GROMACS .gro file of C-alpha atoms in nm:
model
  386
    1MET     CA    1  -0.195  -2.100  -3.525
    2SER     CA    2  -0.382  -2.193  -3.213
    3ALA     CA    3  -0.561  -2.491  -3.072
    4ALA     CA    4  -0.846  -2.256  -2.998
    5THR     CA    5  -0.866  -2.204  -3.365
    6VAL     CA    6  -0.890  -2.811  -3.189
    7PRO     CA    7  -0.882  -3.266  -3.307
    8ALA     CA    8  -0.876  -3.256  -3.209
    9GLY     CA    9  -0.871  -3.554  -3.303
   10THR     CA   10  -0.710  -3.789  -3.542
   11PRO     CA   11  -0.943  -3.763  -3.835
   12VAL     CA   12  -0.864  -4.082  -4.014
   13ALA     CA   13  -0.788  -4.341  -3.751
   14PRO     CA   14  -0.934  -4.682  -3.831
   15ALA     CA   15  -1.254  -4.752  -3.645
   16ALA     CA   16  -1.204  -4.880  -3.296
   17THR     CA   17  -1.417  -5.186  -3.241
   18GLY     CA   18  -1.247  -5.350  -2.949
   19ARG     CA   19  -1.115  -5.630  -3.174
   20PRO     CA   20  -0.767  -5.774  -3.111
   21GLY     CA   21  -0.512  -5.572  -3.301
   22ARG     CA   22  -0.632  -5.233  -3.184
   23ASP     CA   23  -0.388  -5.060  -2.950
   24ARG     CA   24  -0.625  -4.944  -2.679
   25TYR     CA   25  -0.356  -4.735  -2.510
   26LEU     CA   26  -0.334  -4.518  -2.821
   27ASP     CA   27  -0.714  -4.512  -2.842
   28LEU     CA   28  -0.729  -4.395  -2.480
   29LEU     CA   29  -0.478  -4.117  -2.548
   30ARG     CA   30  -0.684  -3.997  -2.845
   31THR     CA   31  -0.999  -3.988  -2.632
   32ILE     CA   32  -0.826  -3.789  -2.358
   33ALA     CA   33  -0.695  -3.547  -2.622
   34LEU     CA   34  -1.044  -3.489  -2.763
   35VAL     CA   35  -1.199  -3.434  -2.420
   36ARG     CA   36  -0.918  -3.196  -2.326
   37VAL     CA   37  -0.975  -2.992  -2.643
   38VAL     CA   38  -1.344  -2.952  -2.562
   39ILE     CA   39  -1.275  -2.852  -2.201
   40TYR     CA   40  -1.006  -2.607  -2.312
   41HIS     CA   41  -1.242  -2.436  -2.554
   42ILE     CA   42  -1.508  -2.398  -2.284
   43PHE     CA   43  -1.294  -2.270  -1.998
   44GLY     CA   44  -0.992  -2.130  -2.186
   45TRP     CA   45  -0.751  -2.250  -1.917
   46ALA     CA   46  -0.401  -2.186  -2.048
   47TRP     CA   47  -0.246  -2.446  -1.817
   48LEU     CA   48  -0.427  -2.725  -2.002
   49SER     CA   49  -0.187  -2.673  -2.296
   50ILE     CA   50   0.092  -2.776  -2.057
   51VAL     CA   51  -0.084  -3.052  -1.864
   52PHE     CA   52  -0.181  -3.234  -2.185
   53PRO     CA   53  -0.075  -3.096  -2.526
   54SER     CA   54  -0.364  -3.253  -2.716
   55MET     CA   55  -0.270  -3.147  -3.067
   56GLY     CA   56   0.084  -3.280  -3.041
   57VAL     CA   57  -0.049  -3.610  -2.906
   58MET     CA   58  -0.305  -3.638  -3.186
   59PHE     CA   59  -0.044  -3.573  -3.455
   60ALA     CA   60   0.193  -3.827  -3.300
   61LEU     CA   61  -0.079  -4.094  -3.292
   62ALA     CA   62  -0.176  -4.014  -3.651
   63GLY     CA   63   0.187  -4.036  -3.761
   64SER     CA   64   0.217  -4.383  -3.609
   65LEU     CA   65  -0.096  -4.499  -3.791
   66MET     CA   66   0.029  -4.347  -4.115
   67ALA     CA   67   0.362  -4.529  -4.089
   68ARG     CA   68   0.179  -4.857  -4.038
   69SER     CA   69  -0.044  -4.791  -4.339
   70LEU     CA   70   0.249  -4.705  -4.565
   71ALA     CA   71   0.352  -5.068  -4.564
   72ARG     CA   72   0.104  -5.069  -4.853
   73PRO     CA   73   0.148  -4.868  -5.178
   74ALA     CA   74   0.161  -4.499  -5.090
   75ALA     CA   75  -0.083  -4.376  -5.356
   76GLY     CA   76  -0.361  -4.600  -5.230
   77VAL     CA   77  -0.294  -4.508  -4.866
   78ILE     CA   78  -0.309  -4.135  -4.941
   79ARG     CA   79  -0.632  -4.176  -5.140
   80GLY     CA   80  -0.783  -4.370  -4.853
   81ARG     CA   81  -0.682  -4.112  -4.592
   82ILE     CA   82  -0.818  -3.826  -4.802
   83ARG     CA   83  -1.139  -4.017  -4.870
   84ARG     CA   84  -1.194  -4.066  -4.496
   85LEU     CA   85  -1.111  -3.707  -4.410
   86LEU     CA   86  -1.307  -3.500  -4.659
   87PRO     CA   87  -1.674  -3.614  -4.650
   88PRO     CA   88  -1.720  -3.528  -4.279
   89MET     CA   89  -1.569  -3.186  -4.353
   90TRP     CA   90  -1.804  -3.139  -4.649
   91VAL     CA   91  -2.106  -3.207  -4.430
   92PHE     CA   92  -1.978  -2.956  -4.174
   93SER     CA   93  -1.920  -2.699  -4.450
   94LEU     CA   94  -2.269  -2.753  -4.594
   95VAL     CA   95  -2.407  -2.636  -4.261
   96VAL     CA   96  -2.163  -2.361  -4.166
   97VAL     CA   97  -2.110  -2.184  -4.501
   98PRO     CA   98  -2.484  -2.123  -4.567
   99MET     CA   99  -2.514  -1.990  -4.212
  100MET     CA  100  -2.238  -1.741  -4.289
  101PHE     CA  101  -2.422  -1.621  -4.598
  102ALA     CA  102  -2.753  -1.607  -4.413
  103LEU     CA  103  -2.593  -1.379  -4.153
  104SER     CA  104  -2.491  -1.110  -4.404
  105TRP     CA  105  -2.156  -1.238  -4.528
  106ARG     CA  106  -2.082  -1.065  -4.860
  107PRO     CA  107  -1.730  -1.183  -4.952
  108VAL     CA  108  -1.753  -1.099  -5.323
  109LYS     CA  109  -1.794  -0.730  -5.242
  110GLU     CA  110  -1.491  -0.741  -5.014
  111GLU     CA  111  -1.253  -0.966  -5.207
  112GLY     CA  112  -1.388  -0.987  -5.561
  113LEU     CA  113  -1.394  -1.301  -5.771
  114TRP     CA  114  -1.074  -1.433  -5.607
  115TRP     CA  115  -1.296  -1.538  -5.319
  116PHE     CA  116  -1.446  -1.818  -5.530
  117VAL     CA  117  -1.101  -1.971  -5.564
  118LYS     CA  118  -1.053  -1.964  -5.187
  119LEU     CA  119  -1.395  -2.122  -5.139
  120ALA     CA  120  -1.243  -2.437  -5.290
  121TRP     CA  121  -1.055  -2.486  -4.963
  122TYR     CA  122  -1.385  -2.603  -4.815
  123VAL     CA  123  -1.371  -2.887  -5.067
  124PHE     CA  124  -1.000  -2.971  -5.053
  125PRO     CA  125  -0.841  -2.783  -4.761
  126VAL     CA  126  -0.478  -2.744  -4.861
  127GLY     CA  127  -0.534  -2.373  -4.793
  128ALA     CA  128  -0.731  -2.183  -4.532
  129PRO     CA  129  -1.110  -2.185  -4.590
  130PRO     CA  130  -1.242  -1.826  -4.583
  131PHE     CA  131  -1.486  -1.699  -4.322
  132PRO     CA  132  -1.607  -1.359  -4.198
  133TRP     CA  133  -1.443  -1.213  -3.889
  134SER     CA  134  -1.775  -1.062  -3.792
  135SER     CA  135  -2.105  -1.228  -3.872
  136GLY     CA  136  -2.454  -1.158  -3.748
  137ASP     CA  137  -2.539  -0.944  -3.447
  138LYS     CA  138  -2.373  -0.924  -3.106
  139ALA     CA  139  -2.721  -0.928  -2.956
  140GLY     CA  140  -2.833  -1.225  -3.168
  141LEU     CA  141  -2.847  -1.592  -3.080
  142LEU     CA  142  -2.482  -1.633  -3.177
  143GLU     CA  143  -2.214  -1.379  -3.097
  144ASP     CA  144  -2.072  -1.198  -3.398
  145THR     CA  145  -1.744  -1.393  -3.385
  146TRP     CA  146  -1.920  -1.730  -3.412
  147ALA     CA  147  -1.786  -1.797  -3.764
  148VAL     CA  148  -1.425  -1.751  -3.651
  149GLN     CA  149  -1.477  -1.999  -3.370
  150ALA     CA  150  -1.679  -2.247  -3.576
  151ALA     CA  151  -1.422  -2.254  -3.857
  152GLY     CA  152  -1.131  -2.258  -3.616
  153PRO     CA  153  -1.082  -2.639  -3.609
  154LEU     CA  154  -1.025  -2.640  -3.985
  155TRP     CA  155  -0.658  -2.545  -3.932
  156TYR     CA  156  -0.606  -2.897  -3.801
  157ILE     CA  157  -0.771  -3.052  -4.105
  158ARG     CA  158  -0.538  -2.851  -4.330
  159ALA     CA  159  -0.228  -2.949  -4.130
  160TYR     CA  160  -0.334  -3.313  -4.124
  161LEU     CA  161  -0.382  -3.313  -4.501
  162TRP     CA  162  -0.036  -3.162  -4.550
  163PHE     CA  163   0.118  -3.435  -4.335
  164VAL     CA  164  -0.069  -3.709  -4.520
  165LEU     CA  165   0.050  -3.582  -4.858
  166ALA     CA  166   0.409  -3.543  -4.733
  167SER     CA  167   0.426  -3.871  -4.540
  168PRO     CA  168   0.580  -4.095  -4.811
  169LEU     CA  169   0.874  -3.855  -4.845
  170LEU     CA  170   0.896  -3.792  -4.471
  171LEU     CA  171   0.896  -4.164  -4.392
  172ARG     CA  172   1.165  -4.230  -4.650
  173ALA     CA  173   1.378  -3.951  -4.505
  174PHE     CA  174   1.316  -4.074  -4.152
  175ARG     CA  175   1.432  -4.426  -4.231
  176LYS     CA  176   1.753  -4.293  -4.388
  177LEU     CA  177   1.831  -4.020  -4.131
  178PRO     CA  178   1.600  -4.082  -3.834
  179TRP     CA  179   1.733  -3.835  -3.579
  180VAL     CA  180   1.792  -3.556  -3.830
  181THR     CA  181   1.441  -3.595  -3.972
  182LEU     CA  182   1.286  -3.611  -3.624
  183LEU     CA  183   1.450  -3.289  -3.508
  184ALA     CA  184   1.438  -3.095  -3.837
  185PRO     CA  185   1.086  -2.954  -3.778
  186LEU     CA  186   1.202  -2.825  -3.441
  187GLY     CA  187   1.481  -2.638  -3.619
  188LEU     CA  188   1.235  -2.507  -3.877
  189THR     CA  189   1.013  -2.381  -3.594
  190ALA     CA  190   1.314  -2.195  -3.453
  191VAL     CA  191   1.336  -2.011  -3.785
  192ILE     CA  192   0.974  -1.937  -3.880
  193GLY     CA  193   0.802  -1.974  -3.544
  194THR     CA  194   1.010  -1.725  -3.348
  195GLY     CA  195   0.996  -1.421  -3.572
  196LEU     CA  196   1.347  -1.476  -3.707
  197VAL     CA  197   1.192  -1.520  -4.052
  198THR     CA  198   0.836  -1.400  -4.107
  199ILE     CA  199   0.612  -1.552  -4.374
  200PRO     CA  200   0.294  -1.345  -4.397
  201GLY     CA  201  -0.065  -1.458  -4.432
  202GLU     CA  202  -0.214  -1.805  -4.425
  203THR     CA  203   0.092  -1.949  -4.598
  204GLY     CA  204   0.296  -1.854  -4.294
  205ASN     CA  205   0.034  -2.000  -4.059
  206ALA     CA  206   0.025  -2.328  -4.253
  207LEU     CA  207   0.405  -2.360  -4.258
  208SER     CA  208   0.421  -2.277  -3.889
  209ASP     CA  209   0.165  -2.548  -3.806
  210PHE     CA  210   0.357  -2.796  -4.020
  211ALA     CA  211   0.682  -2.712  -3.843
  212VAL     CA  212   0.544  -2.699  -3.489
  213PHE     CA  213   0.383  -3.042  -3.505
  214GLY     CA  214   0.613  -3.201  -3.762
  215SER     CA  215   0.837  -3.360  -3.500
  216CYS     CA  216   0.532  -3.512  -3.327
  217TRP     CA  217   0.412  -3.662  -3.655
  218ILE     CA  218   0.757  -3.807  -3.728
  219LEU     CA  219   0.775  -3.928  -3.368
  220GLY     CA  220   0.478  -4.143  -3.462
  221PHE     CA  221   0.700  -4.299  -3.731
  222ALA     CA  222   0.964  -4.364  -3.464
  223HIS     CA  223   0.707  -4.528  -3.239
  224HIS     CA  224   0.585  -4.754  -3.518
  225ASP     CA  225   0.938  -4.850  -3.626
  226GLY     CA  226   1.050  -4.914  -3.268
  227LEU     CA  227   1.329  -4.656  -3.279
  228PHE     CA  228   1.318  -4.594  -2.905
  229LYS     CA  229   1.352  -4.963  -2.822
  230ASP     CA  230   1.721  -4.917  -2.898
  231VAL     CA  231   1.746  -4.615  -2.668
  232PRO     CA  232   1.771  -4.671  -2.290
  233ARG     CA  233   1.453  -4.546  -2.128
  234TYR     CA  234   1.636  -4.324  -1.880
  235LEU     CA  235   1.820  -4.156  -2.167
  236ALA     CA  236   1.504  -4.098  -2.372
  237VAL     CA  237   1.313  -3.958  -2.074
  238SER     CA  238   1.606  -3.739  -1.969
  239ALA     CA  239   1.644  -3.595  -2.319
  240ALA     CA  240   1.268  -3.541  -2.344
  241SER     CA  241   1.268  -3.361  -2.008
  242ILE     CA  242   1.544  -3.129  -2.125
  243VAL     CA  243   1.349  -3.048  -2.442
  244MET     CA  244   1.036  -2.984  -2.237
  245GLY     CA  245   1.231  -2.768  -1.996
  246PHE     CA  246   1.359  -2.564  -2.288
  247GLY     CA  247   0.999  -2.523  -2.408
  248LEU     CA  248   0.888  -2.384  -2.071
  249TRP     CA  249   1.194  -2.159  -2.052
  250TRP     CA  250   1.115  -2.021  -2.396
  251ALA     CA  251   0.752  -1.969  -2.302
  252SER     CA  252   0.850  -1.778  -1.988
  253GLY     CA  253   1.020  -1.515  -2.202
  254HIS     CA  254   0.747  -1.498  -2.468
  255LEU     CA  255   0.421  -1.490  -2.273
  256THR     CA  256   0.123  -1.350  -2.458
  257ALA     CA  257  -0.199  -1.190  -2.337
  258ASP     CA  258  -0.315  -1.543  -2.249
  259GLY     CA  259  -0.011  -1.607  -2.033
  260TRP     CA  260   0.126  -1.960  -2.044
  261ASP     CA  261  -0.094  -2.079  -2.328
  262LEU     CA  262   0.153  -2.273  -2.543
  263ASN     CA  263  -0.090  -2.263  -2.837
  264ASP     CA  264   0.019  -1.903  -2.891
  265ILE     CA  265   0.393  -1.968  -2.848
  266PRO     CA  266   0.507  -2.189  -3.141
  267MET     CA  267   0.860  -2.270  -3.023
  268ALA     CA  268   0.741  -2.363  -2.675
  269GLN     CA  269   0.454  -2.567  -2.817
  270ALA     CA  270   0.686  -2.760  -3.049
  271ALA     CA  271   0.941  -2.843  -2.779
  272TRP     CA  272   0.694  -2.924  -2.502
  273SER     CA  273   0.472  -3.136  -2.728
  274LEU     CA  274   0.767  -3.335  -2.863
  275GLY     CA  275   0.911  -3.411  -2.520
  276PHE     CA  276   0.570  -3.492  -2.376
  277CYS     CA  277   0.490  -3.734  -2.659
  278VAL     CA  278   0.830  -3.903  -2.631
  279ILE     CA  279   0.752  -3.988  -2.268
  280LEU     CA  280   0.396  -4.103  -2.347
  281LEU     CA  281   0.516  -4.332  -2.625
  282GLN     CA  282   0.830  -4.449  -2.445
  283TYR     CA  283   0.615  -4.590  -2.167
  284ALA     CA  284   0.342  -4.708  -2.406
  285PRO     CA  285   0.199  -5.046  -2.311
  286SER     CA  286   0.032  -5.254  -2.580
  287TRP     CA  287  -0.326  -5.307  -2.470
  288GLN     CA  288  -0.575  -5.508  -2.670
  289GLU     CA  289  -0.825  -5.429  -2.394
  290LEU     CA  290  -0.838  -5.150  -2.139
  291PRO     CA  291  -0.713  -5.290  -1.807
  292GLY     CA  292  -0.866  -5.271  -1.461
  293ARG     CA  293  -1.085  -4.975  -1.383
  294LEU     CA  294  -1.021  -4.825  -1.724
  295ALA     CA  295  -1.235  -5.102  -1.872
  296ARG     CA  296  -1.548  -4.915  -1.764
  297PHE     CA  297  -1.461  -4.648  -2.023
  298ASP     CA  298  -1.425  -4.899  -2.307
  299ARG     CA  299  -1.743  -4.797  -2.491
  300LEU     CA  300  -1.666  -4.429  -2.454
  301VAL     CA  301  -1.314  -4.478  -2.591
  302THR     CA  302  -1.446  -4.684  -2.881
  303LEU     CA  303  -1.712  -4.425  -2.965
  304ALA     CA  304  -1.466  -4.135  -2.948
  305ASN     CA  305  -1.224  -4.307  -3.183
  306ASN     CA  306  -1.496  -4.400  -3.428
  307ARG     CA  307  -1.624  -4.042  -3.432
  308ALA     CA  308  -1.305  -3.841  -3.380
  309VAL     CA  309  -1.356  -3.626  -3.690
  310THR     CA  310  -1.717  -3.548  -3.607
  311ILE     CA  311  -1.639  -3.454  -3.247
  312TYR     CA  312  -1.347  -3.236  -3.344
  313LEU     CA  313  -1.515  -3.055  -3.632
  314TRP     CA  314  -1.841  -2.975  -3.453
  315HIS     CA  315  -1.743  -2.916  -3.091
  316ASN     CA  316  -1.669  -2.543  -3.121
  317LEU     CA  317  -2.001  -2.470  -3.292
  318LEU     CA  318  -2.182  -2.679  -3.032
  319ILE     CA  319  -2.012  -2.491  -2.749
  320LEU     CA  320  -2.153  -2.170  -2.897
  321ALA     CA  321  -2.495  -2.336  -2.922
  322THR     CA  322  -2.498  -2.399  -2.545
  323ILE     CA  323  -2.521  -2.025  -2.479
  324PRO     CA  324  -2.866  -1.951  -2.629
  325LEU     CA  325  -2.992  -2.281  -2.487
  326LEU     CA  326  -2.879  -2.196  -2.134
  327ASP     CA  327  -3.017  -1.845  -2.168
  328LEU     CA  328  -3.363  -2.004  -2.188
  329LEU     CA  329  -3.328  -2.082  -1.816
  330TRP     CA  330  -3.399  -1.716  -1.738
  331LYS     CA  331  -3.738  -1.754  -1.902
  332ILE     CA  332  -3.838  -1.992  -1.624
  333PRO     CA  333  -3.991  -1.768  -1.352
  334TYR     CA  334  -3.854  -1.962  -1.056
  335VAL     CA  335  -3.501  -1.969  -1.197
  336ASP     CA  336  -3.512  -1.600  -1.280
  337ALA     CA  337  -3.640  -1.508  -0.935
  338HIS     CA  338  -3.439  -1.740  -0.712
  339LEU     CA  339  -3.155  -1.907  -0.899
  340GLY     CA  340  -3.034  -1.639  -1.140
  341SER     CA  341  -2.710  -1.564  -0.954
  342THR     CA  342  -2.637  -1.936  -0.906
  343VAL     CA  343  -2.688  -2.007  -1.275
  344GLU     CA  344  -2.467  -1.714  -1.369
  345ALA     CA  345  -2.189  -1.825  -1.131
  346GLY     CA  346  -2.196  -2.179  -1.268
  347TYR     CA  347  -2.249  -2.088  -1.632
  348THR     CA  348  -1.935  -2.251  -1.771
  349LEU     CA  349  -2.002  -2.563  -1.565
  350LEU     CA  350  -2.350  -2.580  -1.714
  351MET     CA  351  -2.196  -2.540  -2.061
  352THR     CA  352  -1.970  -2.834  -1.983
  353LEU     CA  353  -2.266  -3.049  -1.882
  354LEU     CA  354  -2.473  -2.950  -2.185
  355ILE     CA  355  -2.203  -2.989  -2.451
  356TRP     CA  356  -2.189  -3.370  -2.422
  357PRO     CA  357  -2.556  -3.439  -2.507
  358LEU     CA  358  -2.521  -3.193  -2.797
  359ILE     CA  359  -2.215  -3.381  -2.921
  360ALA     CA  360  -2.413  -3.705  -2.886
  361LEU     CA  361  -2.691  -3.559  -3.102
  362VAL     CA  362  -2.445  -3.460  -3.374
  363ILE     CA  363  -2.282  -3.803  -3.362
  364VAL     CA  364  -2.622  -3.960  -3.427
  365ALA     CA  365  -2.717  -3.701  -3.692
  366VAL     CA  366  -2.403  -3.688  -3.907
  367GLY     CA  367  -2.142  -3.917  -3.754
  368TRP     CA  368  -2.239  -4.201  -3.986
  369VAL     CA  369  -2.072  -4.004  -4.268
  370GLU     CA  370  -1.740  -4.123  -4.125
  371ASP     CA  371  -1.852  -4.481  -4.185
  372VAL     CA  372  -1.959  -4.407  -4.541
  373ALA     CA  373  -1.626  -4.233  -4.606
  374ALA     CA  374  -1.443  -4.541  -4.477
  375LYS     CA  375  -1.665  -4.773  -4.686
  376ARG     CA  376  -1.820  -4.927  -4.377
  377ARG     CA  377  -2.180  -4.997  -4.290
  378PRO     CA  378  -2.329  -4.675  -4.143
  379ARG     CA  379  -2.382  -4.688  -3.765
  380LEU     CA  380  -2.560  -4.437  -3.544
  381TRP     CA  381  -2.376  -4.512  -3.219
  382PRO     CA  382  -2.058  -4.717  -3.279
  383ASP     CA  383  -1.944  -4.781  -2.924
  384GLY     CA  384  -1.841  -5.142  -2.988
  385ARG     CA  385  -2.155  -5.292  -2.839
  386ARG     CA  386  -2.287  -5.587  -3.039
   0.00000   0.00000   0.00000
C-alpha cells in the first residue's frame, strides 16, 4: 500500500458550486490534498507525506460526507456513492486496459482463465485490478513500468469502495462506542501493518489499507457528529500530538529505502494521519465562502472538488505523458545546442508546469462523466462561474 500507487481525492463528494451549505474549508483541504498528491508523484519527496498526509485527509473528509448522507436510508446512499464512483473509473479503464494489451500484455498465457475473473475488478473494484509489471519497451514513449504507475491510484478506489460498503455498520458502531470504534483500526494496523500477522497477496494489501485509514474515515464521523465539541481543544490537540509523535518514533525505527516516506510505513502512516486530521478538524472553521486572500482561489477549489475523481485517476498517467512531450524540446535546434543542460537540470520543474494543462485537457475531455454519474447536467469546466 502506497500513495505512490494517490485521491487523491474524495471520489464522490457532492459538486462544489459555491452555494451556501458547502463547507469551503473542507473543499480547500481536499484541493490541497489533490495538489500535494500530484507534486509528490512528480518529485517523490518523502517529507511531503509528513507535511500533509493527503490520503488520510481525503478519507477523513469522505467519512464526514458519508455520515451526513447516512441520515437518509443506507441502501440508497450506498447506491448513489457507487454510481458516482464507478463511471469515471470505467472511462479510465477503457483507455488504460486496451493500451496494456496493445503493448504486449498476454495475461491469459501467464495466469490462465482465472485472469478473466480478476478483470472484473475494473468494473467493480472490490479487489485489485490486474496489470502487467512490465509493459512495452524501456526505449519507447512510455517506460516499461507505465502500467504499474497508471493503475496505481486504483488502490484508493478499492479502499474507498470498502469504506462505503462498511459505513452503515461502522457508523452504528461509532455511535454506540465512539472512542473504541475510532481507535480500533489503529489497533488492527498494529497487528497486520507491522508484520506481527502477515496476510499475503492483495487481500493483505486491501486489509492493510482499510486498517491504516480506517481511523481517519471514522474521524470524519466524529467531525460530523460533533464529538470533539465535548472535548477541550487543548486535550484533543495534546492527545493528537502524542499520537503523531508515536507515528514519527515508529517511522524512525522502520525506515525503508525511501527514508521517511510514511506511505511505506503503515503504522506510522496510520498514527500520523489520525493525529494530523484531528488537529485539522478540531480547528475547522465553517466557511460558506473562502475568506480574504483565499477567495482568489475560489474557482480553482470549486473545479478541483467537482473533478476530484478525474484528477486523481488520471494524474499519474498524465505525469508519464509529460516525459515524451518534454523530450520533443531536444528536437528544437536552438534548445539542443544552447539550452540542453538547463532543460535537463529543470526537468522535474518543467514536468510540474506541463502537468496542469494536461490535467485541464482531461477535465474537459472526460470530466463531464462525473456529472453524468451524479445525474447532473454535463459541464466542461465546472468552476462555479455562471
